[in-house]
Short mmCIF file of C-alpha atoms and ligand atoms in Angstrom, two decimals:
data_model
loop_
_atom_site.label_atom_id
_atom_site.label_comp_id
_atom_site.label_asym_id
_atom_site.label_seq_id
_atom_site.Cartn_x
_atom_site.Cartn_y
_atom_site.Cartn_z
CA MET X 1309 -9.93 0.40 15.88
CA LYS X 1310 -7.07 2.81 17.53
CA LEU X 1311 -3.58 2.70 15.42
CA TYR X 1312 -0.63 4.10 17.12
CA ASN X 1313 0.12 7.10 14.07
CA THR X 1314 3.34 7.81 13.69
CA LEU X 1315 2.47 11.75 12.16
CA THR X 1316 0.88 12.77 14.87
CA ARG X 1317 3.03 10.56 18.11
CA ARG X 1318 -0.87 9.35 19.43
CA VAL X 1319 -2.90 6.31 19.26
CA GLU X 1320 -6.05 7.38 17.63
CA GLU X 1321 -9.12 6.14 15.92
CA PHE X 1322 -8.85 5.05 13.13
CA VAL X 1323 -10.87 6.69 10.37
CA PRO X 1324 -10.83 5.91 6.42
CA ASN X 1325 -11.17 8.63 4.23
CA VAL X 1326 -14.16 6.49 2.69
CA GLU X 1327 -16.00 4.90 5.06
CA GLY X 1328 -15.98 0.59 5.24
CA LYS X 1329 -12.79 0.94 3.08
CA VAL X 1330 -9.09 1.02 3.19
CA ASN X 1331 -6.22 2.24 1.06
CA MET X 1332 -2.56 0.83 2.11
CA TYR X 1333 0.53 0.65 1.15
CA THR X 1334 3.80 -0.83 2.48
CA CYS X 1335 7.38 -0.37 1.74
CA GLY X 1336 8.69 -4.01 -0.23
CA PRO X 1337 12.14 -5.38 -0.30
CA THR X 1338 15.13 -4.31 -2.12
CA VAL X 1339 15.55 -7.57 -3.87
CA TYR X 1340 19.74 -7.92 -4.17
CA HIS X 1341 19.75 -10.63 -1.18
CA PHE X 1342 17.44 -12.75 1.32
CA ALA X 1343 14.86 -11.31 3.00
CA HIS X 1344 16.12 -11.86 6.72
CA ILE X 1345 14.32 -12.48 9.61
CA GLY X 1346 14.08 -8.72 10.73
CA ASN X 1347 12.77 -7.66 7.07
CA LEU X 1348 10.23 -10.24 8.45
CA ARG X 1349 9.33 -9.10 11.04
CA SER X 1350 8.07 -6.04 9.61
CA TYR X 1351 5.66 -7.57 6.99
CA ILE X 1352 4.31 -9.99 9.40
CA CYS X 1353 3.25 -7.72 11.48
CA GLU X 1354 1.94 -5.49 8.99
CA ASP X 1355 0.56 -9.12 7.24
CA VAL X 1356 -1.75 -8.55 11.18
CA LEU X 1357 -2.69 -5.12 10.39
CA GLU X 1358 -3.97 -5.67 7.02
CA LYS X 1359 -5.61 -9.06 8.28
CA SER X 1360 -7.18 -6.94 11.73
CA LEU X 1361 -8.95 -4.52 9.74
CA ARG X 1362 -9.96 -7.52 7.63
CA TYR X 1363 -11.80 -8.81 10.58
CA ALA X 1364 -13.42 -5.55 12.09
CA GLY X 1365 -15.22 -5.61 8.35
CA TYR X 1366 -13.09 -3.56 6.20
CA ASP X 1367 -12.15 -4.25 2.59
CA VAL X 1368 -8.82 -3.32 2.30
CA LYS X 1369 -7.04 -2.75 -0.78
CA ARG X 1370 -3.09 -3.27 -0.10
CA VAL X 1371 -0.44 -2.51 -2.49
CA MET X 1372 3.35 -2.93 -2.35
CA ASN X 1373 6.23 -1.76 -4.55
CA ILE X 1374 9.47 -4.28 -4.94
CA THR X 1375 13.07 -2.47 -4.77
CA ASP X 1376 14.65 -2.97 -7.76
CA VAL X 1377 16.25 0.10 -8.63
CA GLY X 1378 17.71 3.27 -7.02
CA HIS X 1379 18.27 2.33 -3.33
CA LEU X 1380 21.49 3.46 -2.99
CA SER X 1381 24.34 1.56 -0.14
CA SER X 1382 23.90 4.27 2.01
CA ASP X 1383 19.56 5.35 2.12
CA ALA X 1384 20.49 8.45 1.38
CA ASP X 1385 21.97 9.34 -1.82
CA THR X 1386 25.42 7.90 -1.77
CA GLY X 1387 27.33 4.83 -2.60
CA GLU X 1388 26.35 2.05 -4.86
CA ASP X 1389 23.20 0.80 -6.53
CA LYS X 1390 22.22 -2.21 -4.04
CA MET X 1391 20.94 -4.18 -7.27
CA VAL X 1392 24.03 -3.09 -8.88
CA ALA X 1393 26.15 -4.66 -6.52
CA GLY X 1394 24.66 -7.58 -5.97
CA ALA X 1395 24.79 -8.46 -9.31
CA LYS X 1396 28.07 -7.93 -9.22
CA ARG X 1397 28.58 -10.12 -6.55
CA GLU X 1398 26.75 -13.23 -7.80
CA HIS X 1399 27.77 -12.09 -11.50
CA LYS X 1400 24.14 -12.10 -13.15
CA THR X 1401 22.21 -9.02 -14.68
CA VAL X 1402 20.05 -6.99 -12.23
CA MET X 1403 17.29 -8.59 -13.48
CA GLU X 1404 18.10 -12.14 -13.05
CA ILE X 1405 19.01 -11.13 -9.33
CA ALA X 1406 15.83 -9.21 -9.30
CA ALA X 1407 13.84 -11.48 -10.39
CA PHE X 1408 15.55 -14.60 -8.16
CA TYR X 1409 15.48 -12.40 -4.56
CA THR X 1410 11.61 -11.37 -5.80
CA LYS X 1411 10.80 -14.74 -5.86
CA CYS X 1412 12.84 -16.14 -2.93
CA PHE X 1413 10.76 -13.63 -0.96
CA PHE X 1414 7.39 -14.47 -1.43
CA GLU X 1415 8.62 -17.98 -0.45
CA ASP X 1416 9.23 -16.75 2.57
CA CYS X 1417 6.07 -14.96 3.17
CA GLU X 1418 4.78 -18.13 1.88
CA LYS X 1419 5.97 -19.95 4.59
CA LEU X 1420 5.49 -17.49 7.16
CA ASN X 1421 1.26 -17.18 5.90
CA ILE X 1422 2.06 -13.65 5.23
CA LYS X 1423 -0.71 -12.71 2.43
CA ARG X 1424 0.38 -11.16 -1.11
CA PRO X 1425 -0.64 -7.91 -1.44
CA ASP X 1426 -3.54 -7.19 -3.78
CA VAL X 1427 -0.93 -5.30 -6.09
CA VAL X 1428 2.70 -5.65 -6.71
CA GLU X 1429 4.69 -3.95 -8.48
CA PRO X 1430 8.58 -3.33 -9.39
CA ALA X 1431 9.77 0.24 -9.57
CA THR X 1432 11.00 -0.59 -13.21
CA ASN X 1433 7.30 -0.90 -14.25
CA CYS X 1434 7.04 2.56 -13.73
CA ILE X 1435 9.64 4.63 -14.88
CA PRO X 1436 6.79 6.46 -17.12
CA GLN X 1437 5.05 7.46 -13.93
CA PHE X 1438 8.45 9.15 -12.03
CA ILE X 1439 9.73 11.20 -14.94
CA HIS X 1440 5.48 12.64 -14.86
CA MET X 1441 6.14 13.07 -11.35
CA ILE X 1442 9.38 14.93 -11.85
CA GLU X 1443 8.27 16.72 -14.30
CA VAL X 1444 4.89 18.16 -12.07
CA LEU X 1445 7.72 19.32 -9.23
CA LEU X 1446 9.99 20.85 -11.64
CA GLU X 1447 7.07 22.99 -13.23
CA LYS X 1448 5.56 23.61 -9.65
CA GLY X 1449 9.68 25.00 -8.50
CA TYR X 1450 9.84 22.32 -5.73
CA ALA X 1451 12.78 20.96 -7.76
CA TYR X 1452 15.90 22.05 -9.30
CA GLN X 1453 18.48 20.34 -12.15
CA ALA X 1454 22.49 20.65 -11.11
CA GLY X 1455 24.84 18.69 -11.80
CA GLU X 1456 23.01 16.39 -14.76
CA ASN X 1457 20.88 15.35 -11.35
CA VAL X 1458 17.38 16.27 -10.67
CA TYR X 1459 17.03 17.34 -6.98
CA PHE X 1460 14.23 17.81 -4.42
CA ASP X 1461 14.14 21.47 -2.91
CA THR X 1462 12.97 20.80 0.86
CA SER X 1463 13.52 24.42 1.33
CA LYS X 1464 10.23 25.08 -0.44
CA LEU X 1465 8.63 23.44 2.27
CA ASP X 1466 6.88 24.50 5.66
CA GLU X 1467 8.01 21.71 7.13
CA TYR X 1468 10.57 18.50 6.50
CA PHE X 1469 10.55 16.65 9.27
CA VAL X 1470 7.49 15.39 9.35
CA PHE X 1471 7.83 13.00 11.58
CA GLY X 1472 9.53 13.95 14.89
CA ASN X 1473 10.50 16.33 17.13
CA GLN X 1474 14.41 15.60 16.82
CA ASN X 1475 16.51 18.07 15.83
CA GLU X 1476 17.95 17.83 12.48
CA GLU X 1477 21.78 17.05 13.34
CA GLU X 1478 20.40 13.51 14.78
CA GLN X 1479 18.25 12.38 12.41
CA LEU X 1480 20.65 13.08 9.71
CA LEU X 1481 23.55 11.52 11.73
CA GLY X 1482 21.24 8.34 12.16
CA ALA X 1483 20.64 7.57 8.51
CA ARG X 1484 23.33 8.74 6.62
CA GLU X 1485 26.37 7.20 8.35
CA ASP X 1486 28.47 7.73 4.92
CA VAL X 1487 27.43 11.06 3.56
CA THR X 1488 29.38 12.98 1.62
CA GLU X 1489 28.05 16.56 0.99
CA ASP X 1490 27.10 16.52 -2.67
CA PRO X 1491 27.94 19.93 -3.99
CA ASN X 1492 24.96 20.30 -6.15
CA LYS X 1493 22.60 20.42 -3.50
CA ARG X 1494 21.09 23.55 -2.34
CA ASN X 1495 20.20 22.42 0.96
CA ARG X 1496 21.34 19.54 2.77
CA ASN X 1497 18.41 17.31 3.22
CA ASP X 1498 17.77 17.72 -0.30
CA PHE X 1499 17.82 14.36 -2.06
CA VAL X 1500 18.10 13.43 -5.88
CA LEU X 1501 14.37 12.63 -7.88
CA TRP X 1502 16.63 11.03 -10.71
CA PHE X 1503 20.26 10.71 -11.31
CA THR X 1504 21.78 10.78 -14.80
CA LYS X 1505 24.71 9.04 -16.92
CA SER X 1506 27.05 10.75 -15.14
CA LYS X 1507 26.97 9.91 -11.72
CA PHE X 1508 27.56 5.98 -11.88
CA GLU X 1509 28.99 4.78 -15.14
CA ASP X 1510 28.42 1.28 -14.42
CA GLN X 1511 24.74 1.63 -13.48
CA ALA X 1512 22.79 -1.79 -15.55
CA LEU X 1513 19.42 0.13 -15.75
CA LYS X 1514 18.71 3.72 -17.58
CA TRP X 1515 16.19 5.30 -19.06
CA ASP X 1516 15.60 8.08 -20.98
CA SER X 1517 13.99 10.80 -19.66
CA PRO X 1518 13.46 14.58 -20.52
CA TRP X 1519 16.98 15.23 -18.51
CA GLY X 1520 19.03 12.73 -19.88
CA VAL X 1521 19.73 9.12 -19.99
CA GLY X 1522 19.09 7.69 -15.99
CA TYR X 1523 17.23 6.12 -13.44
CA PRO X 1524 15.24 7.46 -10.23
CA GLY X 1525 15.76 8.07 -7.18
CA TRP X 1526 14.90 5.47 -4.21
CA HIS X 1527 11.54 7.52 -2.74
CA ILE X 1528 9.80 8.44 -5.82
CA GLU X 1529 8.79 4.66 -6.58
CA CYS X 1530 6.54 4.61 -3.59
CA SER X 1531 5.12 8.41 -4.29
CA CYS X 1532 4.30 7.08 -7.95
CA ILE X 1533 3.31 3.41 -7.34
CA SER X 1534 1.05 4.27 -4.66
CA MET X 1535 -1.19 6.47 -6.32
CA LYS X 1536 -1.21 4.26 -9.12
CA HIS X 1537 -3.00 2.38 -7.57
CA LEU X 1538 -4.71 3.79 -4.32
CA GLY X 1539 -5.40 7.28 -6.01
CA GLU X 1540 -4.59 10.63 -4.70
CA TYR X 1541 -5.36 10.08 -0.74
CA MET X 1542 -4.29 7.02 1.56
CA ASP X 1543 -5.32 5.89 4.63
CA ILE X 1544 -2.05 3.92 6.28
CA HIS X 1545 1.39 3.39 4.89
CA CYS X 1546 3.53 0.85 6.40
CA GLY X 1547 7.05 0.13 6.53
CA GLY X 1548 10.01 -0.63 9.52
CA VAL X 1549 11.10 2.53 11.79
CA ASP X 1550 14.46 3.28 9.67
CA ASN X 1551 12.34 3.83 6.95
CA MET X 1552 10.97 7.25 8.85
CA PHE X 1553 13.40 8.81 7.75
CA PRO X 1554 15.22 9.62 5.05
CA HIS X 1555 12.81 7.78 2.70
CA HIS X 1556 8.94 8.19 4.42
CA THR X 1557 10.16 11.84 5.03
CA ASN X 1558 10.97 12.46 1.10
CA GLU X 1559 7.68 10.31 -0.10
CA ILE X 1560 5.81 12.85 1.78
CA ALA X 1561 7.14 15.94 0.55
CA GLN X 1562 7.32 15.28 -2.49
CA SER X 1563 3.58 13.52 -2.86
CA GLU X 1564 2.35 16.30 -0.78
CA ALA X 1565 4.09 18.97 -3.11
CA TYR X 1566 3.23 17.15 -6.05
CA LEU X 1567 -0.94 16.54 -5.41
CA GLY X 1568 -0.92 19.91 -3.61
CA HIS X 1569 -2.76 18.66 -0.42
CA LYS X 1570 -2.65 16.40 2.23
CA TRP X 1571 -1.75 12.68 1.10
CA CYS X 1572 -1.35 9.80 3.67
CA ASN X 1573 -3.48 10.32 6.93
CA TYR X 1574 -1.62 7.39 8.97
CA TRP X 1575 1.68 6.09 8.92
CA PHE X 1576 2.33 2.72 10.96
CA HIS X 1577 5.83 1.58 11.79
CA VAL X 1578 7.40 -1.75 12.78
CA HIS X 1579 10.03 -1.96 15.56
CA HIS X 1580 13.50 -3.73 15.16
CA LEU X 1581 14.35 -6.88 15.59
CA ASN X 1582 18.03 -6.80 17.42
CA ASP X 1583 20.53 -9.00 17.80
CA ARG X 1584 23.33 -9.14 20.10
CA ASN X 1585 25.03 -6.70 17.42
CA GLY X 1586 22.20 -4.83 17.31
CA LYS X 1587 19.81 -4.10 14.12
CA MET X 1588 19.68 -7.09 12.04
CA SER X 1589 20.81 -6.05 8.67
CA LYS X 1590 21.33 -7.09 5.18
CA SER X 1591 24.31 -4.38 4.66
CA LYS X 1592 26.19 -5.38 8.28
CA GLY X 1593 25.93 -9.12 7.17
CA ASN X 1594 24.58 -10.56 10.55
CA ILE X 1595 21.49 -11.80 8.74
CA LEU X 1596 19.28 -15.22 9.77
CA THR X 1597 16.91 -16.12 6.85
CA VAL X 1598 14.11 -18.17 7.42
CA SER X 1599 15.70 -21.12 5.37
CA VAL X 1600 18.28 -21.04 8.02
CA LEU X 1601 15.69 -21.33 11.08
CA GLU X 1602 14.14 -24.36 8.42
CA GLU X 1603 17.44 -26.06 8.81
CA GLN X 1604 18.14 -25.54 12.07
CA GLY X 1605 14.65 -27.73 13.04
CA TYR X 1606 12.64 -24.63 12.96
CA ASP X 1607 8.89 -24.29 11.91
CA PRO X 1608 8.75 -21.23 10.24
CA LEU X 1609 5.62 -20.34 12.06
CA VAL X 1610 7.32 -20.35 15.27
CA TYR X 1611 9.30 -17.27 13.89
CA ARG X 1612 5.58 -15.85 13.75
CA PHE X 1613 4.53 -16.93 16.76
CA PHE X 1614 7.81 -15.57 17.95
CA CYS X 1615 6.74 -11.97 16.52
CA LEU X 1616 3.24 -12.18 17.68
CA GLN X 1617 3.67 -12.29 21.19
CA SER X 1618 5.48 -9.18 21.33
CA HIS X 1619 4.32 -5.45 20.46
CA TYR X 1620 5.15 -4.31 17.40
CA ARG X 1621 6.44 -0.87 18.48
CA LYS X 1622 8.66 -2.51 20.52
CA PRO X 1623 12.02 -3.14 19.58
CA LEU X 1624 12.35 -7.18 19.63
CA GLU X 1625 15.68 -8.91 20.82
CA PHE X 1626 16.68 -12.08 18.88
CA THR X 1627 18.35 -15.02 21.03
CA PHE X 1628 18.02 -18.91 19.91
CA GLU X 1629 16.74 -19.28 23.69
CA LEU X 1630 13.92 -16.89 23.45
CA LEU X 1631 12.14 -18.56 19.89
CA ASP X 1632 13.12 -21.80 21.48
CA ASN X 1633 10.68 -20.99 24.26
CA ALA X 1634 8.15 -19.48 21.68
CA LYS X 1635 8.63 -22.71 19.85
CA SER X 1636 7.66 -24.75 23.20
CA ALA X 1637 5.10 -22.53 23.69
CA TYR X 1638 3.61 -22.78 20.11
CA GLU X 1639 4.05 -26.55 20.30
CA LYS X 1640 1.85 -26.70 23.65
CA LEU X 1641 -0.57 -24.76 22.34
CA LYS X 1642 -0.96 -26.31 19.15
CA LYS X 1643 -1.14 -29.73 20.85
CA ARG X 1644 -3.84 -27.85 22.67
CA THR X 1645 -6.07 -26.66 18.98
CA LEU X 1646 -5.65 -29.80 17.23
CA ALA X 1647 -7.48 -31.52 20.32
CA LEU X 1648 -10.64 -29.73 18.61
CA LEU X 1649 -10.49 -31.08 15.87
CA PRO X 1650 -12.53 -33.61 16.42
CA ALA X 1651 -15.73 -31.44 17.54
CA GLU X 1652 -18.45 -31.19 15.50
CA GLY X 1653 -21.53 -29.10 15.70
CA ASN X 1654 -22.45 -25.69 15.84
CA ALA X 1655 -20.71 -22.80 18.50
CA ASP X 1656 -22.72 -21.24 20.69
CA PRO X 1657 -23.68 -17.74 18.91
CA ALA X 1658 -23.63 -15.96 22.94
CA VAL X 1659 -19.64 -17.27 23.64
CA PHE X 1660 -18.57 -17.12 20.06
CA GLU X 1661 -19.73 -13.37 20.20
CA GLU X 1662 -18.18 -12.88 23.70
CA TYR X 1663 -14.74 -13.95 23.03
CA ARG X 1664 -15.09 -12.50 19.22
CA ALA X 1665 -15.24 -8.80 20.44
CA ARG X 1666 -12.66 -9.58 23.23
CA PHE X 1667 -9.94 -10.46 20.37
CA LEU X 1668 -11.23 -8.17 18.21
CA GLU X 1669 -11.15 -5.18 21.06
CA ALA X 1670 -7.15 -6.59 21.73
CA LEU X 1671 -6.47 -5.47 17.72
CA GLY X 1672 -8.09 -2.49 17.92
CA ASN X 1673 -5.76 -1.58 21.04
CA ASP X 1674 -2.77 -0.93 18.58
CA ILE X 1675 -2.69 -4.26 16.89
CA ASN X 1676 -1.77 -5.48 20.58
CA THR X 1677 -1.41 -9.42 19.56
CA SER X 1678 -0.14 -10.72 22.70
CA MET X 1679 -3.56 -9.60 24.14
CA ALA X 1680 -5.39 -11.20 21.44
CA ILE X 1681 -3.12 -14.61 22.22
CA THR X 1682 -4.00 -13.95 25.71
CA VAL X 1683 -7.87 -14.21 24.63
CA LEU X 1684 -6.89 -17.54 22.30
CA TYR X 1685 -5.86 -18.93 25.63
CA ASP X 1686 -8.76 -18.18 27.71
CA VAL X 1687 -10.98 -19.37 25.08
CA LEU X 1688 -9.28 -22.84 25.49
CA LYS X 1689 -9.37 -22.57 29.07
CA ALA X 1690 -13.37 -21.46 28.93
CA ASP X 1691 -16.49 -22.92 30.30
CA THR X 1692 -17.89 -24.07 26.84
CA ASP X 1693 -17.73 -26.85 24.39
CA ASP X 1694 -15.36 -28.08 21.69
CA ALA X 1695 -17.22 -26.89 19.12
CA THR X 1696 -17.26 -23.13 20.26
CA LYS X 1697 -13.86 -23.81 21.04
CA LYS X 1698 -12.87 -24.75 17.55
CA ALA X 1699 -15.02 -22.28 15.99
CA LEU X 1700 -13.58 -19.64 18.13
CA VAL X 1701 -10.21 -20.68 16.80
CA GLU X 1702 -11.00 -20.55 13.50
CA SER X 1703 -12.13 -17.64 13.51
CA PHE X 1704 -8.85 -15.76 15.41
CA ASP X 1705 -6.74 -18.15 13.14
CA GLN X 1706 -8.05 -15.74 9.90
CA VAL X 1707 -6.14 -13.10 11.79
CA LEU X 1708 -2.93 -15.16 13.49
CA SER X 1709 -2.19 -17.14 10.61
CA LEU X 1710 -1.35 -19.83 13.05
CA ASP X 1711 -2.17 -22.90 11.23
CA LEU X 1712 -3.74 -23.79 14.37
CA LEU X 1713 -6.47 -26.24 13.13
CA LYS X 1714 -3.93 -27.94 10.17
CA ALA X 1715 -2.69 -31.61 11.20
CA PRO X 1716 0.82 -31.93 10.51
CA GLU X 1717 1.19 -33.51 7.16
CA ASN X 1718 3.34 -36.46 9.00
CA ALA X 1719 0.35 -37.01 11.00
CA GLU X 1720 -0.13 -40.40 10.03
CA GLU X 1721 3.42 -41.28 11.54
CA THR X 1722 4.37 -44.32 13.61
CA PRO X 1723 6.53 -44.04 16.51
CA GLU X 1724 9.05 -45.69 14.37
CA ASP X 1725 8.79 -43.46 12.06
CA ALA X 1726 9.23 -40.72 14.31
CA GLU X 1727 12.41 -42.06 15.46
CA LEU X 1728 14.01 -42.71 12.42
CA ALA X 1729 13.30 -39.00 11.78
CA ALA X 1730 15.08 -37.80 14.85
CA TYR X 1731 18.13 -39.87 14.37
CA VAL X 1732 18.72 -38.96 10.37
CA GLU X 1733 17.82 -35.08 11.71
CA GLU X 1734 20.86 -35.80 14.56
CA GLN X 1735 23.29 -37.06 12.03
CA ILE X 1736 22.87 -34.64 9.86
CA ALA X 1737 23.51 -31.84 12.23
CA LEU X 1738 26.69 -33.58 13.27
CA ARG X 1739 27.57 -33.54 9.24
CA LYS X 1740 26.82 -30.22 8.69
CA ALA X 1741 29.17 -29.33 11.94
CA ALA X 1742 31.97 -31.56 10.42
CA LYS X 1743 31.71 -30.03 7.33
CA LYS X 1744 31.96 -27.02 8.83
CA GLU X 1745 35.16 -28.37 11.03
CA LYS X 1746 36.49 -28.89 6.89
CA ASN X 1747 36.18 -32.53 8.61
CA PHE X 1748 34.97 -33.67 5.30
CA ALA X 1749 36.21 -37.41 5.99
CA GLU X 1750 33.70 -37.53 8.74
CA ALA X 1751 30.94 -35.81 6.54
CA ASP X 1752 31.46 -38.17 4.23
CA ARG X 1753 31.20 -41.28 7.26
CA ILE X 1754 27.73 -39.93 8.31
CA ARG X 1755 26.32 -39.70 4.51
CA GLU X 1756 27.70 -43.06 3.95
CA GLU X 1757 26.28 -44.52 7.20
CA LEU X 1758 22.75 -43.03 6.43
CA LEU X 1759 22.68 -44.34 2.79
CA SER X 1760 23.27 -48.35 4.33
CA ARG X 1761 20.51 -47.41 5.91
CA GLY X 1762 18.56 -46.54 2.83
CA ILE X 1763 18.77 -42.76 3.17
CA GLN X 1764 19.79 -40.99 0.46
CA ILE X 1765 20.65 -37.27 1.53
CA ARG X 1766 20.40 -34.13 -0.54
CA ASP X 1767 22.06 -30.81 -0.20
CA THR X 1768 20.27 -27.63 -1.31
CA ARG X 1769 19.15 -23.38 -0.49
CA GLU X 1770 16.34 -25.20 1.98
CA GLY X 1771 18.94 -26.93 4.07
CA THR X 1772 19.55 -30.48 3.73
CA LEU X 1773 16.73 -32.76 2.82
CA TRP X 1774 16.47 -36.54 3.32
CA GLU X 1775 14.52 -39.40 1.52
CA LYS X 1776 14.21 -43.13 2.30
CA ILE X 1777 14.95 -44.70 -0.30
P1 AMP T 3071 14.67 -3.25 2.23
O1 AMP T 3071 14.65 -4.99 1.96
O2 AMP T 3071 16.01 -3.24 3.54
O3 AMP T 3071 14.17 -2.56 1.74
O4 AMP T 3071 13.88 -3.83 4.18
C1 AMP T 3071 12.18 -3.84 4.00
C2 AMP T 3071 11.52 -3.76 4.76
O5 AMP T 3071 12.45 -4.33 6.11
C3 AMP T 3071 11.56 -2.25 5.68
O6 AMP T 3071 10.36 -2.42 5.75
C4 AMP T 3071 12.33 -2.37 6.46
O7 AMP T 3071 12.51 -0.41 7.51
C5 AMP T 3071 12.38 -3.09 7.33
N1 AMP T 3071 13.43 -4.06 7.93
C6 AMP T 3071 14.58 -3.79 7.96
N2 AMP T 3071 16.23 -4.49 8.63
C7 AMP T 3071 14.29 -4.66 9.72
C8 AMP T 3071 14.81 -4.96 10.86
N3 AMP T 3071 16.44 -5.06 11.62
N4 AMP T 3071 13.32 -5.24 12.02
C9 AMP T 3071 12.90 -5.11 11.60
N5 AMP T 3071 12.34 -4.41 10.25
C10 AMP T 3071 13.74 -3.85 9.44
ZN1 ZN T 3072 8.95 3.02 0.03
#
């Protein structure tokens, strides 16, 4: 299997530390808001990576953190904790916010057929581990206390900017738009390992520590949580490209200083989903969620298919027009795969192996999902029997996870039912538009009209639902 490694900036043959086994870590969501479809592009691509490794025969253990403390509004050490800001916005406690958005995140993942990692650990579960790592860093001389915070001293490293040949200024500019110089830092790139109460009085969650009551910096969680579950040597670490600096750069700095040896061999970074305003981002507010796509009538798997059509290492432009193209291609594809459902009997082993090898070769070519989908189309066109095609589609879907052989639940639907459903969906869209224009009389009229036809509608977070009464 060949993978692009951001650390070496080359496509390399993947060789795990222990033969046949893969230790894999994924930076999880910061749970102060719904995940947007940009975040979910990263998780879809990472899911395909994990499933490709499994498909290739590796025994994979995958760990993900949940960031529920310490991620400030700037990725550097300035601004308010995102979780505290989320709690204030919704008049809830930080833990309520964390529980709610963690649940929503995994619901979205389920809709997108993203497998739950083997271990999911919230940062607030591991405070003793963070404190221990910081103590060791202090003992080894890689950290210092200043202004009641504990900082990592980047000047102690031979190389800090491990990911790039960009110059220091550019990297600082990329990540720290609103940075204000912290006078306690000895070097500009130093970062906080532990904040004390002196910094943000309104921080909701605080813990006792050898340096006073406070809370951890953002980066320490991923180093500690990965080591807790995967040990001192890791094979693959994943995240979106925006995590390369400062987050992953700082993770490597503190982990390798703590361990005294190389920590993770391969770094897998997914490029951004952009819309017309650039990178989709929770803080910019230009976000689209899975629920919004559903409200607009898209099966979430259409979005998964849309993502799989492009390479994870290229930025992906999102427009509804492009999503419509993916929708139509996905529907046509499913029609063809579902037509194989009645096929019975054994697959032709030679043909099965031939196409399985081609599929694996596409994935092994730095997770080339669009090429893997081409192999799927080749199977559908192939001069072989339907039982073999069905077996291959089923096999490929272990990685693609597009429900290619899952008949829709309303398969028994009559043409009259379909007509009614289309009519109701149209009326719901009209009502939504009326509400947007504050034409509540029209919105009520549509509701009444549907009711008179025996259709009750209900507004929920998932959008407007309807049922026959
Ligand atoms: P966050 O919840 O902000 O910690 O981000 C969760 C994951 O989504 C991280 O791996 C980010 O790098 C990634 N991410 C954030 N924005 C985007 C985007 N527009 N496109 C793709 N991935 C993103
Ligand atoms: Zn992380």
